[in-house]
């Protein structure tokens, strides 16, 4: 069996900025972030063969998908999804739920076909102010949503689960069961400020697969986090097999930012306007000025709700590889990136395969060394927090 399986890179959380007509979907997303452009970017520049677009519930986006199909540029994959070249687009939707007495949380849902997604849109439209826009509040109980999605053959994956403003652990509750039905969840998205080890402070996550996705709001950010999967082909059905580790399908690795580069890794003090990058846990007050005006960091939040005294990664988990996206490498501007792409095809090649000597032939020794050191996590970083990304400081 296993000889039929191949490695696929998957990034399952990409937003749409505008429809082809120019109508906004994710208002903060780039104008050129359209369905067709995402497919091209993933297939031709990034080298990602399973790409989840999570604004496909929008009727304007569905119109765009229909015209890509009608023009013959894309086709429906029998196992679920839309094919563009060797890349498959997974049809998804990001929703905001809010249970009584809790803060808001984002969930991702995915469906196998455009037909099912558009039926789901009709269900959403009655429970949402503007079904054309991204990440809108759903006016229905979270458990009702879960039942609705699974009854239609879809899956639910809570998004960026520790981020402070809109996530199940960051802003909704201390325990999963207080928000959702734990049996109607197919995996969890770690978010940019967390990694596998950080999530393993919570034993209730042990039974679920973990995903690392980019939450891209622009074409360039596609693939800043991604998953490596072993599949027969990129499709919805094959992803389901991988999430449940059946028939040899599985997640073989998570590639993510160093959590320190994420925007909410550590607590940020609104009074000193500083990120509290200390060894200890910062929960109530700023250790520098004593202020309570804190945006709590993901690390600090996890430690405060942990049921373990130290992280304990289940043995079945794939490795989490820290990667520094090329856009974070100081000195690697647009022109040099274009030159690398022209020489070596896709970003996945540049990140994983091209040797230091080959890199240096195009961008010089200093940058080549930096890219290679970034692969192994050997470069110095300053933590992010309070909505500001961390930084690469150099070697
Ligand atoms: Zn979100
Ligand atoms: Zn998002």
PDB file of C-alpha atoms and ligand atoms in Angstrom, residues 13-15 26 54-55 94 106 108 134-135 159-160 189 215-217, ligand 2:
ATOM      1  CA  UNK A  13      -6.065  28.549   6.146  1.00  0.00           C
ATOM      2  CA  UNK A  14      -5.966  31.152   3.375  1.00  0.00           C
ATOM      3  CA  UNK A  15      -8.306  34.137   3.189  1.00  0.00           C
ATOM      4  CA  UNK A  26     -11.805  39.646   4.053  1.00  0.00           C
ATOM      5  CA  UNK A  54     -11.501  29.435   4.133  1.00  0.00           C
ATOM      6  CA  UNK A  55     -13.781  32.070   2.583  1.00  0.00           C
ATOM      7  CA  UNK A  94     -13.967  30.497   9.009  1.00  0.00           C
ATOM      8  CA  UNK A 106     -12.924  31.234  15.456  1.00  0.00           C
ATOM      9  CA  UNK A 108     -12.657  26.470  10.520  1.00  0.00           C
ATOM     10  CA  UNK A 134     -15.097  36.509   6.050  1.00  0.00           C
ATOM     11  CA  UNK A 135     -15.057  35.289   9.669  1.00  0.00           C
ATOM     12  CA  UNK A 159      -8.603  28.011  14.489  1.00  0.00           C
ATOM     13  CA  UNK A 160      -5.441  29.523  16.045  1.00  0.00           C
ATOM     14  CA  UNK A 189      -4.895  24.631  14.422  1.00  0.00           C
ATOM     15  CA  UNK A 215      -3.812  32.292   8.128  1.00  0.00           C
ATOM     16  CA  UNK A 216      -2.554  34.270   5.123  1.00  0.00           C
ATOM     17  CA  UNK A 217      -4.119  37.643   4.345  1.00  0.00           C
TER      18      UNK A 217
HETATM   19 ZN1  LIG B   2      -8.224  33.516   9.563  1.00  0.00          ZN
END
